Amino acid sequence: MATIIYQKFFKKSPSHPEPCEHQRPIGNIEDGFTDSNSFDDSRDSNTIPLEQAKADKNRMQSIEMDGSKCPICKEEQRTMNHYRRRLMAGLFLPFLVQSLDSTIIASALPFIASDFHQLSQLNWIISAFNLTSATFIPFWGQFSDVFGRYAAIQFALLTMLLGSILCSAAPTTAFPMLLVGRAFQGIGCAGLLINTKIILADKVSLKENAKNNTIFTIVGGVGYGVGPVLGGYLTDVSWRWCFIINIPIGVLGLVLAHFVLRPVLLGPQEITRTDGVEDPSLSQTFTSRLMTIDFGGQILFLFGMGLLVLALTWAGSYYSWTSVNVLAPLIIAIVLIFAFLVWEHYMLPGKFLSARAPTRKAMIPIELIFSRNSGLLLYINLITGMAMYAVYYFVDLYFALVLNYGPGKAGVNLLYYMPGLAGGAYLAMFMCNKWPLQTFFPLLMGTIIEPLGITILAVAINTNHKSLIYGMLALTGVGTGVRFMPGTLHGVGYFPRKIASIVSLMSLSVSLGGTLATTIMLNIFNNELSKAGLSLNNAGSSSFGAISGLPESDQAYLREKALRGIVVAFFAITAFMWLGVVAALGLGNVRMGKDGKKDEIVAHGSYVGSLLWGRRGKEFEQIISTTAISQRLNLMNTVYMKFASEDEEAEPFEHEMPGKTQALERVIPLLDTESAKAGNNFTVLEVVLPHRFQEED
């Protein structure tokens, strides 16, 4: 291991660096092939004929290797650095404000609910934000494609500003107005989050995407970590400042996006039919673009999830589980969610709804949900959201309600979560950009560390062990931070042609996880109080002021039972989180090569399974550089000829033969069959699939 690390990071010759892709020998590249790299296609790049690539490389090989960097690489790096600087300048404030909005009210939440005399309903301040944020994430993915990245980021900022104004102006007698404002904030922040991730993934390779995501993961970590502290100190003055602060930041973000981002962002994509049929008569007007958005799916999902949260909030603490007030919204929610899944199924190309509206795109590409790697990745993101919101809101509730801390002091105690987030983000950056250049290991590591931290955190809260609480906040932060960037890269690596869809689904899972965690935990918390004959819905305990007015013995009893409710609530979500370890073990792997996108490898199937049993899984696809094509064809030719003698009908496999695809199709079954017989001797060949090539007419 020490030798590997030494050779990887220290044994380098600055005067004689390794040749870049433009300076390497060509090899025996055959005519008739084109490099149809799916990552290039997904970023509006043209497919480059190999003859052109050969000419470029021969030209570069004529340059004397004196240790200087390739001129083409220098120019590409300058262009990429300039592009990255513009992204940083234009996206910094929008991304920062959405991360602040997600956590700035963590310290203020109990005090906001107290001012409105709604302590028992405080989860709705979170759920109003999370529900709309989760529901509209797919909407923003579609909006970004249909109307362009610039229009999407500006509209999202305006929506967030509207929500902030409503929240800051809501009278304490108008709790619904506050919830409406939070809902608009959720819509806007969903747009800011998803469009930032989409813009970062546009026009770049996975390696470059990893660098960009590293920077914004750190920015997000700072926002998430500073949010509770800043919110606590602002609440000492007035909780309304938690919303007012968004207004100047949002306005400045609008201006910067206009002057800095607009020239470099992708514009509206051409409207096409979802079934792939070319139709030049399709209208490209504003109304036609609006009709491509799946509003039916949006409505079904929003009301279905809203009623589900309502039923889970009421059950046990307000009404019994058998009460019509719980059963009615619960049954309707289940029906609506089932209807949503059916609706999305029939929105697939060739289905009933798609045939009636051929340009309308499904809110959620349902086939991604049932894909092995995306489904597992979505569950991992779900528990990430559960952990984040559990820490931000229920640890703060512990400090504010049980320990009777003020908002500023409670927020400062949450600051211990921030070093963990930052450390996890840095670790992810190292593992994706330096070593081992893979996504599986940081995802698995985070999925083990996070539930471990949450479990021990619950024990520490139960024993009031403050040092252990602070340590577990940091450890949980590491588990969360180390998964952010690799999760995005993993999803984009598997679905390079569906960047907006997979990024939207991943963000949707985080928001849904936060919504489910806060709803389940508050329900358990209220039920524990109800068992003790207490309720935060009573006039005597609906605000912190009312609780402070109770006799000392009553206060102590209330805080004791509140502590038990918080601990039980934390233990309740640990089951979901430990199940995530099983999900992570089923993930495949994405490797990022040194040469950028031409050396990116996507390995399908369980990576752990392939290590333990030496099999490739159901699928294996490798995206390779043009210089490697000849090597693999020669190797496959050798293997084919080895087994051709066993097949009397087999014809010699020659590179020049016209039926290259047919020959490849004959080789692959032989490799698969013989690999099982010969102890997997040929699984290392990493077969180039026929559909990766296009034959010239």
XYZ file of C-alpha atoms in Angstrom:
697
model
C 0.000 0.000 0.000
C 2.835 2.401 0.893
C 4.492 1.667 -2.456
C 1.280 2.412 -4.329
C 0.789 5.704 -2.505
C 4.427 6.688 -3.110
C 4.236 5.950 -6.820
C 0.849 7.617 -7.073
C 1.632 10.932 -5.448
C 5.366 11.412 -4.968
C 7.349 9.540 -7.606
C 6.840 12.011 -10.435
C 9.289 13.737 -12.749
C 8.265 17.363 -13.318
C 10.764 17.664 -16.157
C 9.401 14.623 -17.981
C 5.674 14.308 -17.306
C 3.627 11.475 -18.708
C 2.507 12.190 -22.280
C -1.035 13.466 -22.583
C -3.687 11.924 -24.823
C -2.572 14.153 -27.728
C 1.035 12.888 -27.550
C 0.565 9.125 -27.231
C 1.263 6.646 -30.020
C -1.749 5.884 -32.130
C -1.476 2.118 -32.587
C -3.351 0.231 -35.286
C -6.611 2.130 -35.346
C -8.850 0.849 -38.078
C -10.945 2.920 -40.421
C -14.660 2.679 -40.161
C -15.023 3.439 -36.462
C -15.995 6.614 -34.677
C -15.547 7.472 -31.049
C -19.160 7.631 -29.922
C -18.482 8.532 -26.306
C -21.825 8.954 -24.572
C -20.428 11.596 -22.250
C -19.519 13.766 -25.238
C -22.976 13.288 -26.729
C -24.606 14.343 -23.484
C -22.738 17.625 -23.508
C -23.588 18.731 -27.037
C -20.205 17.606 -28.412
C -19.877 16.250 -31.912
C -18.631 12.716 -32.516
C -15.014 12.971 -33.722
C -13.871 10.645 -36.546
C -10.784 8.690 -35.609
C -8.967 9.811 -38.769
C -9.154 13.371 -37.488
C -7.993 12.212 -34.053
C -5.087 10.365 -35.706
C -4.022 13.474 -37.614
C -4.177 15.620 -34.463
C -2.140 13.132 -32.466
C 0.473 12.689 -35.203
C 0.882 16.451 -35.282
C 1.327 16.562 -31.515
C 3.861 13.714 -31.594
C 6.085 15.825 -33.835
C 6.570 18.246 -30.923
C 9.836 17.610 -29.111
C 9.168 16.142 -25.691
C 11.210 18.621 -23.662
C 9.072 18.390 -20.549
C 6.757 21.223 -21.561
C 3.035 20.726 -21.454
C 1.124 20.027 -24.644
C -0.062 23.333 -26.263
C -3.525 21.927 -26.866
C -3.777 20.896 -23.216
C -2.615 24.345 -22.130
C -5.273 26.057 -24.207
C -7.962 23.650 -23.046
C -6.938 24.254 -19.435
C -7.028 28.041 -19.872
C -10.482 27.843 -21.403
C -11.733 25.544 -18.659
C -10.287 27.732 -15.892
C -11.994 30.806 -17.358
C -15.287 28.915 -17.612
C -14.948 27.688 -14.024
C -14.281 31.208 -12.724
C -17.465 32.457 -14.363
C -19.444 29.627 -12.829
C -18.006 30.367 -9.400
C -18.816 34.074 -9.649
C -22.343 33.609 -10.973
C -23.499 30.603 -8.949
C -21.852 31.308 -5.594
C -24.591 33.533 -4.138
C -27.604 31.543 -5.465
C -26.147 28.293 -4.140
C -25.166 29.880 -0.836
C -28.629 31.331 -0.250
C -30.354 27.987 -0.890
C -28.030 26.187 1.529
C -28.590 28.901 4.145
C -32.363 28.685 3.675
C -32.264 24.950 4.332
C -30.762 25.350 7.812
C -30.907 28.981 8.944
C -34.192 28.399 10.757
C -32.880 25.284 12.550
C -32.033 27.365 15.629
C -34.973 29.694 15.110
C -37.585 26.977 14.499
C -38.740 26.369 18.103
C -38.873 30.112 18.732
C -40.820 30.823 15.521
C -43.340 28.121 16.469
C -43.441 29.523 19.994
C -44.260 33.055 18.761
C -47.124 31.646 16.691
C -48.200 29.420 19.662
C -47.755 26.378 17.415
C -44.985 24.345 19.093
C -46.805 21.103 18.333
C -47.017 22.094 14.650
C -43.409 23.145 14.180
C -42.797 20.326 11.680
C -45.077 22.137 9.206
C -42.589 25.008 9.019
C -40.094 22.414 7.785
C -42.551 20.304 5.779
C -43.996 23.267 3.856
C -40.467 23.969 2.629
C -39.460 20.351 2.041
C -42.659 19.269 0.299
C -42.532 21.971 -2.352
C -38.774 21.627 -2.622
C -39.078 17.896 -3.260
C -42.071 18.166 -5.577
C -40.642 20.892 -7.780
C -37.148 19.465 -8.188
C -38.198 17.433 -11.278
C -40.131 20.489 -12.506
C -36.964 22.581 -12.440
C -35.057 19.876 -14.290
C -37.625 20.061 -17.092
C -37.851 23.855 -16.920
C -34.081 24.134 -17.298
C -34.122 22.080 -20.501
C -37.220 23.704 -21.970
C -36.490 27.377 -21.230
C -32.727 27.334 -20.745
C -30.405 27.451 -17.743
C -30.383 31.254 -17.421
C -34.179 31.627 -17.333
C -34.407 28.808 -14.792
C -31.855 30.271 -12.367
C -33.423 33.751 -12.542
C -36.988 32.488 -12.062
C -35.853 30.377 -9.106
C -34.236 33.416 -7.463
C -37.413 35.484 -7.919
C -39.560 32.716 -6.402
C -37.236 32.436 -3.416
C -37.373 36.217 -2.906
C -41.197 36.165 -2.943
C -41.235 33.457 -0.267
C -38.746 35.352 1.900
C -40.862 38.520 1.740
C -44.018 36.618 2.767
C -42.250 34.913 5.698
C -40.663 38.102 7.005
C -43.984 39.985 6.844
C -46.252 37.257 8.329
C -48.115 38.447 11.489
C -47.978 36.084 14.472
C -51.731 35.580 14.058
C -51.309 34.366 10.458
C -49.511 31.016 10.683
C -50.817 29.949 7.224
C -49.123 32.997 5.645
C -45.803 31.858 7.090
C -46.354 28.373 5.662
C -47.193 29.784 2.211
C -43.997 31.820 2.307
C -42.007 28.734 3.281
C -43.625 26.844 0.415
C -42.477 29.488 -2.081
C -39.022 29.418 -0.527
C -38.952 25.661 -1.058
C -39.903 26.039 -4.720
C -37.209 28.652 -5.291
C -34.474 26.822 -3.396
C -35.229 23.616 -5.295
C -34.641 25.538 -8.513
C -31.390 27.038 -7.262
C -30.073 23.668 -6.103
C -30.992 21.634 -9.160
C -29.946 24.256 -11.706
C -26.584 24.722 -10.027
C -25.940 20.978 -10.229
C -27.099 20.822 -13.861
C -24.970 23.811 -14.892
C -21.915 22.300 -13.188
C -22.436 19.071 -15.160
C -22.885 20.833 -18.523
C -20.026 20.879 -21.039
C -17.488 19.083 -18.829
C -16.130 15.599 -18.194
C -16.706 13.713 -14.959
C -13.195 14.625 -13.787
C -13.862 18.338 -14.333
C -17.339 17.926 -12.852
C -15.701 16.486 -9.736
C -13.528 19.593 -9.364
C -16.484 21.948 -9.791
C -18.631 19.930 -7.407
C -15.854 19.930 -4.824
C -15.908 23.721 -4.664
C -19.684 23.909 -4.363
C -19.814 21.065 -1.867
C -17.572 23.179 0.356
C -19.764 26.254 -0.265
C -22.864 24.222 0.586
C -21.185 22.787 3.664
C -20.329 26.280 4.860
C -23.917 27.390 4.270
C -25.384 24.356 6.017
C -22.978 24.714 8.940
C -23.132 28.491 9.374
C -26.913 28.609 8.869
C -27.952 27.438 12.363
C -25.367 29.672 14.048
C -26.315 32.733 12.020
C -30.002 31.942 12.512
C -29.515 31.674 16.254
C -27.888 35.087 16.580
C -30.425 36.696 14.242
C -33.240 35.168 16.321
C -31.807 36.870 19.412
C -32.847 40.101 17.649
C -35.862 38.779 15.717
C -36.460 35.550 13.816
C -37.750 37.655 10.899
C -34.140 38.536 10.060
C -33.644 34.882 9.095
C -35.828 35.640 6.077
C -34.941 39.294 5.476
C -31.266 38.407 4.989
C -32.170 36.475 1.823
C -33.475 39.574 0.046
C -30.218 41.522 -0.586
C -28.318 38.295 -1.334
C -30.990 37.233 -3.827
C -31.080 40.614 -5.589
C -27.286 40.642 -5.963
C -27.464 37.074 -7.274
C -29.941 38.180 -9.964
C -27.552 40.884 -11.154
C -24.483 38.627 -11.202
C -26.322 35.842 -13.017
C -27.366 38.286 -15.743
C -23.925 39.715 -16.434
C -21.681 36.751 -15.634
C -23.604 33.558 -16.417
C -25.910 34.461 -19.276
C -23.257 34.378 -22.057
C -21.944 30.899 -21.161
C -25.053 28.930 -20.176
C -26.911 26.506 -22.405
C -30.070 27.961 -23.891
C -33.466 26.329 -24.429
C -33.283 22.863 -25.910
C -35.240 22.125 -29.047
C -38.668 20.587 -28.435
C -38.720 16.985 -29.617
C -41.081 14.046 -29.375
C -40.427 11.686 -26.479
C -40.741 8.678 -28.801
C -37.770 9.866 -30.863
C -39.773 10.443 -34.053
C -38.506 13.463 -35.979
C -41.198 16.065 -36.539
C -39.980 19.336 -38.126
C -43.474 20.818 -37.777
C -43.233 21.011 -33.962
C -43.839 24.503 -32.637
C -41.105 26.131 -30.531
C -43.288 28.849 -28.987
C -43.541 29.666 -25.270
C -46.911 27.900 -24.971
C -45.564 24.802 -26.701
C -42.610 24.718 -24.348
C -44.876 25.104 -21.330
C -46.943 22.131 -22.493
C -43.907 19.849 -22.314
C -43.965 20.023 -18.489
C -45.796 17.251 -16.629
C -48.202 19.322 -14.513
C -50.473 16.311 -13.894
C -47.667 14.411 -12.209
C -46.684 17.494 -10.200
C -50.209 17.908 -8.796
C -50.682 14.226 -7.926
C -47.311 14.053 -6.191
C -47.734 17.305 -4.249
C -51.191 16.480 -2.864
C -50.334 12.830 -2.259
C -47.226 13.629 -0.224
C -48.937 16.560 1.530
C -51.817 14.392 2.745
C -49.389 11.647 3.800
C -47.442 14.114 5.967
C -50.721 15.443 7.405
C -51.912 11.939 8.343
C -48.580 10.996 9.941
C -48.494 14.271 11.882
C -51.996 13.820 13.298
C -51.764 10.077 14.013
C -51.293 9.267 17.675
C -50.634 12.780 18.965
C -53.902 14.484 17.931
C -56.194 11.628 16.902
C -56.018 7.871 17.248
C -54.792 5.814 14.302
C -58.332 4.499 13.792
C -59.862 7.994 13.679
C -61.445 9.145 10.429
C -59.300 12.290 10.686
C -56.218 10.106 10.212
C -57.576 7.350 7.971
C -59.217 9.688 5.436
C -56.076 11.674 4.471
C -53.949 8.522 4.725
C -56.135 6.540 2.300
C -56.455 9.470 -0.110
C -52.675 9.961 0.028
C -52.033 6.306 -0.841
C -54.507 6.505 -3.739
C -52.915 9.699 -5.083
C -49.369 8.333 -4.816
C -50.440 5.140 -6.606
C -52.184 7.272 -9.246
C -48.970 9.264 -9.613
C -46.946 6.097 -10.302
C -49.526 4.917 -12.844
C -49.552 8.371 -14.461
C -45.759 8.391 -14.776
C -45.818 4.868 -16.232
C -48.229 5.923 -18.968
C -46.086 8.990 -19.645
C -43.325 6.709 -20.951
C -42.744 6.810 -24.738
C -45.265 4.669 -26.568
C -47.755 4.606 -23.684
C -51.252 6.113 -23.658
C -50.532 9.554 -22.175
C -47.336 9.954 -24.160
C -49.207 9.232 -27.387
C -51.753 11.944 -26.594
C -49.046 14.497 -25.738
C -45.887 13.309 -27.532
C -43.750 16.305 -26.477
C -44.628 16.153 -22.769
C -41.906 14.672 -20.573
C -42.631 12.668 -17.428
C -41.982 14.422 -14.118
C -39.900 11.446 -13.009
C -38.341 9.018 -15.529
C -39.799 6.028 -13.740
C -37.407 3.613 -15.446
C -34.554 5.272 -13.531
C -36.221 4.446 -10.213
C -36.281 0.741 -11.057
C -32.737 0.707 -12.414
C -30.455 -1.107 -9.990
C -27.850 1.561 -9.361
C -30.130 4.584 -9.501
C -32.665 2.948 -7.170
C -29.998 2.127 -4.581
C -28.436 5.563 -4.960
C -31.816 7.230 -4.418
C -32.316 5.334 -1.166
C -28.852 6.373 0.020
C -29.740 9.997 -0.723
C -33.027 9.522 1.146
C -31.225 8.554 4.356
C -28.778 11.418 3.825
C -31.722 13.809 4.020
C -33.035 12.007 7.097
C -29.705 12.369 8.904
C -29.236 16.030 8.000
C -32.670 17.166 9.115
C -32.578 15.019 12.247
C -29.346 16.712 13.307
C -30.328 20.249 12.392
C -33.818 20.283 13.875
C -33.973 17.720 16.670
C -30.537 18.314 18.161
C -31.470 21.988 18.239
C -34.806 21.080 19.856
C -32.819 19.197 22.499
C -30.692 22.259 23.279
C -33.648 24.678 23.241
C -36.364 22.644 24.993
C -34.484 20.193 27.218
C -31.437 22.288 28.179
C -33.314 25.607 27.913
C -30.621 27.273 25.780
C -31.335 30.511 23.960
C -31.374 30.538 20.127
C -27.825 31.905 19.799
C -26.279 29.367 22.160
C -28.269 26.506 20.643
C -27.068 27.495 17.170
C -23.428 27.642 18.271
C -23.645 24.072 19.575
C -24.712 22.889 16.125
C -21.484 24.360 14.773
C -19.719 21.083 15.643
C -21.505 19.530 12.674
C -19.697 21.868 10.264
C -16.108 20.547 10.630
C -17.454 17.093 9.920
C -19.199 18.253 6.753
C -16.088 20.092 5.586
C -13.839 17.149 6.429
C -16.140 14.743 4.620
C -16.263 17.007 1.564
C -12.454 17.217 1.490
C -12.158 13.446 1.857
C -14.589 12.987 -1.037
C -12.558 15.442 -3.123
C -9.382 13.465 -2.439
C -10.969 10.091 -3.196
C -12.567 11.265 -6.446
C -9.763 13.501 -7.749
C -6.605 11.795 -6.433
C -7.014 8.257 -5.176
C -8.658 5.823 -5.759
C -10.519 7.905 -8.392
C -13.722 5.962 -7.720
C -17.180 6.707 -6.355
C -17.998 3.409 -4.652
C -15.616 3.719 -1.711
C -16.639 7.203 -0.488
C -20.314 6.255 -0.870
C -19.853 3.081 1.181
C -17.703 4.864 3.759
C -20.267 7.621 4.281
C -23.128 5.147 4.484
C -21.368 3.340 7.354
C -20.138 6.418 9.233
C -23.442 8.316 9.149
C -25.705 5.758 10.918
C -22.892 5.007 13.362
C -22.774 8.690 14.291
C -26.573 8.985 14.587
C -26.828 5.864 16.776
C -24.136 6.985 19.213
C -25.568 10.530 19.123
C -28.898 9.196 20.417
C -27.078 7.448 23.284
C -25.115 10.621 24.068
C -28.294 12.733 24.152
C -29.952 10.200 26.444
C -27.062 10.494 28.925
C -26.600 14.259 28.422
C -22.937 13.636 27.559
C -22.114 16.921 25.820
C -18.582 16.070 24.684
C -19.829 12.877 23.059
C -22.715 14.797 21.466
C -20.283 17.249 19.881
C -18.036 14.436 18.681
C -20.930 12.522 17.131
C -22.193 15.674 15.415
C -18.789 15.926 13.738
C -18.699 12.206 12.883
C -22.190 12.314 11.377
C -21.106 15.350 9.369
C -18.192 13.382 7.923
C -20.555 10.617 6.817
C -22.877 13.124 5.163
C -20.170 15.265 3.563
C -18.226 12.383 2.046
C -21.310 11.264 0.070
C -22.460 14.522 -1.517
C -20.099 14.846 -4.474
C -19.523 11.118 -5.189
C -23.285 10.578 -5.264
C -23.726 13.156 -8.016
C -20.760 11.802 -9.987
C -22.051 8.251 -9.613
C -25.458 9.181 -10.997
C -24.084 11.268 -13.866
C -21.592 8.532 -14.676
C -24.346 5.986 -15.138
C -26.753 8.244 -17.004
C -24.691 10.824 -18.955
C -27.560 11.397 -21.390
C -30.041 12.087 -18.569
C -28.108 14.491 -16.386
C -31.072 16.704 -15.488
C -33.274 13.701 -14.655
C -30.840 11.814 -12.433
C -29.621 14.936 -10.613
C -33.252 15.942 -10.029
C -34.133 12.525 -8.627
C -31.167 12.552 -6.268
C -32.043 15.987 -4.899
C -35.683 14.901 -4.651
C -34.628 11.943 -2.494
C -32.713 14.167 -0.064
C -35.719 16.478 0.363
C -38.128 13.569 0.790
C -35.802 12.034 3.358
C -35.821 15.282 5.333
C -39.611 15.495 5.153
C -40.124 11.888 6.264
C -37.565 12.163 9.069
C -39.039 15.323 10.600
C -42.598 13.991 10.267
C -41.825 10.570 11.771
C -39.643 11.982 14.533
C -42.116 14.692 15.549
C -44.940 12.142 15.556
C -42.936 9.877 17.887
C -41.921 12.869 20.007
C -45.540 14.012 20.434
C -46.685 10.450 21.149
C -44.099 10.079 23.924
C -45.371 13.289 25.499
C -48.973 12.100 25.147
C -48.151 8.861 26.979
C -46.953 10.987 29.892
C -50.149 13.042 29.835
C -48.405 16.034 28.221
C -48.994 17.918 24.991
C -47.309 20.897 23.384
C -50.715 21.752 21.959
C -52.006 22.831 25.373
C -52.176 26.522 26.135
C -49.770 26.097 29.046
C -47.022 24.585 26.906
C -47.590 25.911 23.386
C -44.691 28.382 23.687
C -41.402 28.675 25.561
C -42.797 31.599 27.505
C -45.693 29.475 28.733
C -43.348 26.615 29.673
C -41.127 29.004 31.645
C -44.197 30.072 33.607
C -44.872 26.544 34.861
C -43.782 25.443 38.356
C -40.215 24.093 38.562
C -41.366 20.518 39.145
C -43.673 20.639 36.099
C -40.914 22.124 33.962
C -38.489 19.392 35.012
C -41.083 16.682 34.275
C -41.827 18.175 30.839
C -38.144 18.442 29.931
C -37.492 14.868 31.108
C -40.254 13.478 28.899
C -39.178 15.712 26.008
C -35.682 14.222 26.309
C -37.085 10.704 26.102
C -39.193 11.652 23.079
C -36.149 13.046 21.232
C -34.043 9.957 22.008
C -36.747 7.513 20.870
C -37.255 9.595 17.716
C -33.541 9.322 16.873
C -33.510 5.573 17.438
C -36.560 5.241 15.177
C -34.696 6.498 12.097
C -31.535 4.452 12.703
C -33.233 1.393 11.192
C -33.647 3.247 7.890
C -30.045 4.386 8.021
C -28.430 1.014 8.715
C -30.433 -0.436 5.839
C -28.533 2.040 3.681
C -25.341 0.041 4.270
C -26.958 -2.935 2.546
C -27.988 -0.657 -0.331
C -24.443 0.707 -0.658
C -23.006 -2.813 -0.882
C -25.180 -3.388 -3.948
C -23.865 -0.354 -5.843
C -21.664 -0.542 -8.910
C -18.655 1.709 -9.402
C -17.574 4.686 -11.479
C -13.869 5.194 -12.060
C -12.427 8.482 -13.300
C -9.227 8.117 -15.311
C -6.338 10.530 -15.504
C -7.090 11.489 -19.085
C -10.498 12.951 -18.425
C -13.670 11.772 -20.006
C -12.141 9.362 -22.533
C -10.903 7.155 -19.715
C -14.043 7.175 -17.608
C -15.310 3.685 -16.835
C -18.806 2.758 -15.765
C -19.094 -0.697 -14.187
C -22.629 -2.010 -13.760
C -23.680 -4.640 -11.252
C -22.583 -5.021 -7.657
C -18.969 -3.935 -7.312
C -18.607 -5.917 -4.084
C -20.039 -8.955 -5.850
C -17.508 -8.606 -8.650
C -14.676 -8.434 -6.108
C -15.899 -11.438 -4.108
C -17.012 -13.730 -6.912
C -15.053 -12.384 -9.870
C -18.015 -11.726 -12.101
C -18.995 -8.655 -14.031
C -22.629 -8.551 -12.964
C -25.495 -8.260 -15.422
C -23.862 -5.536 -17.470
C -20.425 -4.075 -17.951
C -19.683 -1.095 -20.114
C -16.358 0.627 -20.602
C -15.923 3.956 -22.274
C -12.385 3.951 -23.578
C -9.955 6.212 -25.368
C -9.394 5.820 -29.089
C -5.870 4.516 -28.483
C -7.257 1.538 -26.557
C -9.694 0.368 -29.250
C -7.056 -1.417 -31.310
C -5.579 -3.179 -28.281
C -8.910 -4.646 -27.254
C -9.815 -5.676 -30.796
C -6.485 -7.498 -31.122
C -7.002 -9.210 -27.769
C -10.535 -10.220 -28.679
C -9.295 -11.516 -32.035
C -6.774 -13.758 -30.260
C -9.411 -15.144 -27.918
C -11.848 -15.674 -30.777
C -9.306 -17.645 -32.806
C -8.497 -19.727 -29.713
C -12.032 -21.030 -29.566
C -12.855 -20.944 -33.282
C -11.466 -24.460 -33.710
C -14.229 -25.716 -31.442
C -16.832 -24.162 -33.705
C -16.703 -25.609 -37.220
C -18.920 -22.811 -38.541
C -16.775 -20.049 -37.094
C -15.104 -17.739 -39.590
C -11.745 -16.060 -38.907
C -12.224 -12.693 -37.237
C -10.344 -10.036 -39.218
C -10.340 -6.301 -38.557
C -10.873 -5.664 -42.266
C -13.949 -7.846 -42.589
C -17.132 -5.833 -43.298
C -19.256 -7.456 -40.596
C -17.384 -6.176 -37.549
C -20.480 -5.955 -35.409
C -21.549 -9.492 -36.262
C -18.064 -10.786 -35.436
C -18.071 -9.019 -32.099
C -21.446 -10.529 -31.319
C -19.954 -13.970 -31.923
C -16.932 -13.326 -29.707
C -18.759 -12.031 -26.652
C -20.834 -15.201 -25.960
C -17.655 -17.283 -26.292
C -15.875 -15.086 -23.780
C -18.780 -15.238 -21.359
C -19.056 -19.024 -21.666
C -15.349 -19.776 -21.430
C -14.796 -17.355 -18.560
C -17.033 -19.541 -16.431
C -15.167 -22.689 -17.502
C -11.662 -21.292 -17.117
C -12.072 -19.631 -13.750
C -12.897 -16.176 -15.056
C -9.632 -15.878 -16.996
C -11.291 -13.626 -19.512
C -13.432 -11.372 -17.343
C -10.548 -8.880 -17.284
C -10.956 -8.255 -21.021
C -13.652 -5.630 -20.338
C -15.398 -6.273 -23.634
C -16.204 -3.330 -25.851
C -19.899 -3.641 -26.603
C -20.941 -3.535 -30.290
C -23.299 -0.593 -29.862
C -20.316 1.587 -28.947
C -19.261 1.591 -32.590
C -20.775 2.943 -35.771
C -19.858 1.386 -39.113
C -19.271 3.546 -42.157
C -21.477 2.960 -45.141
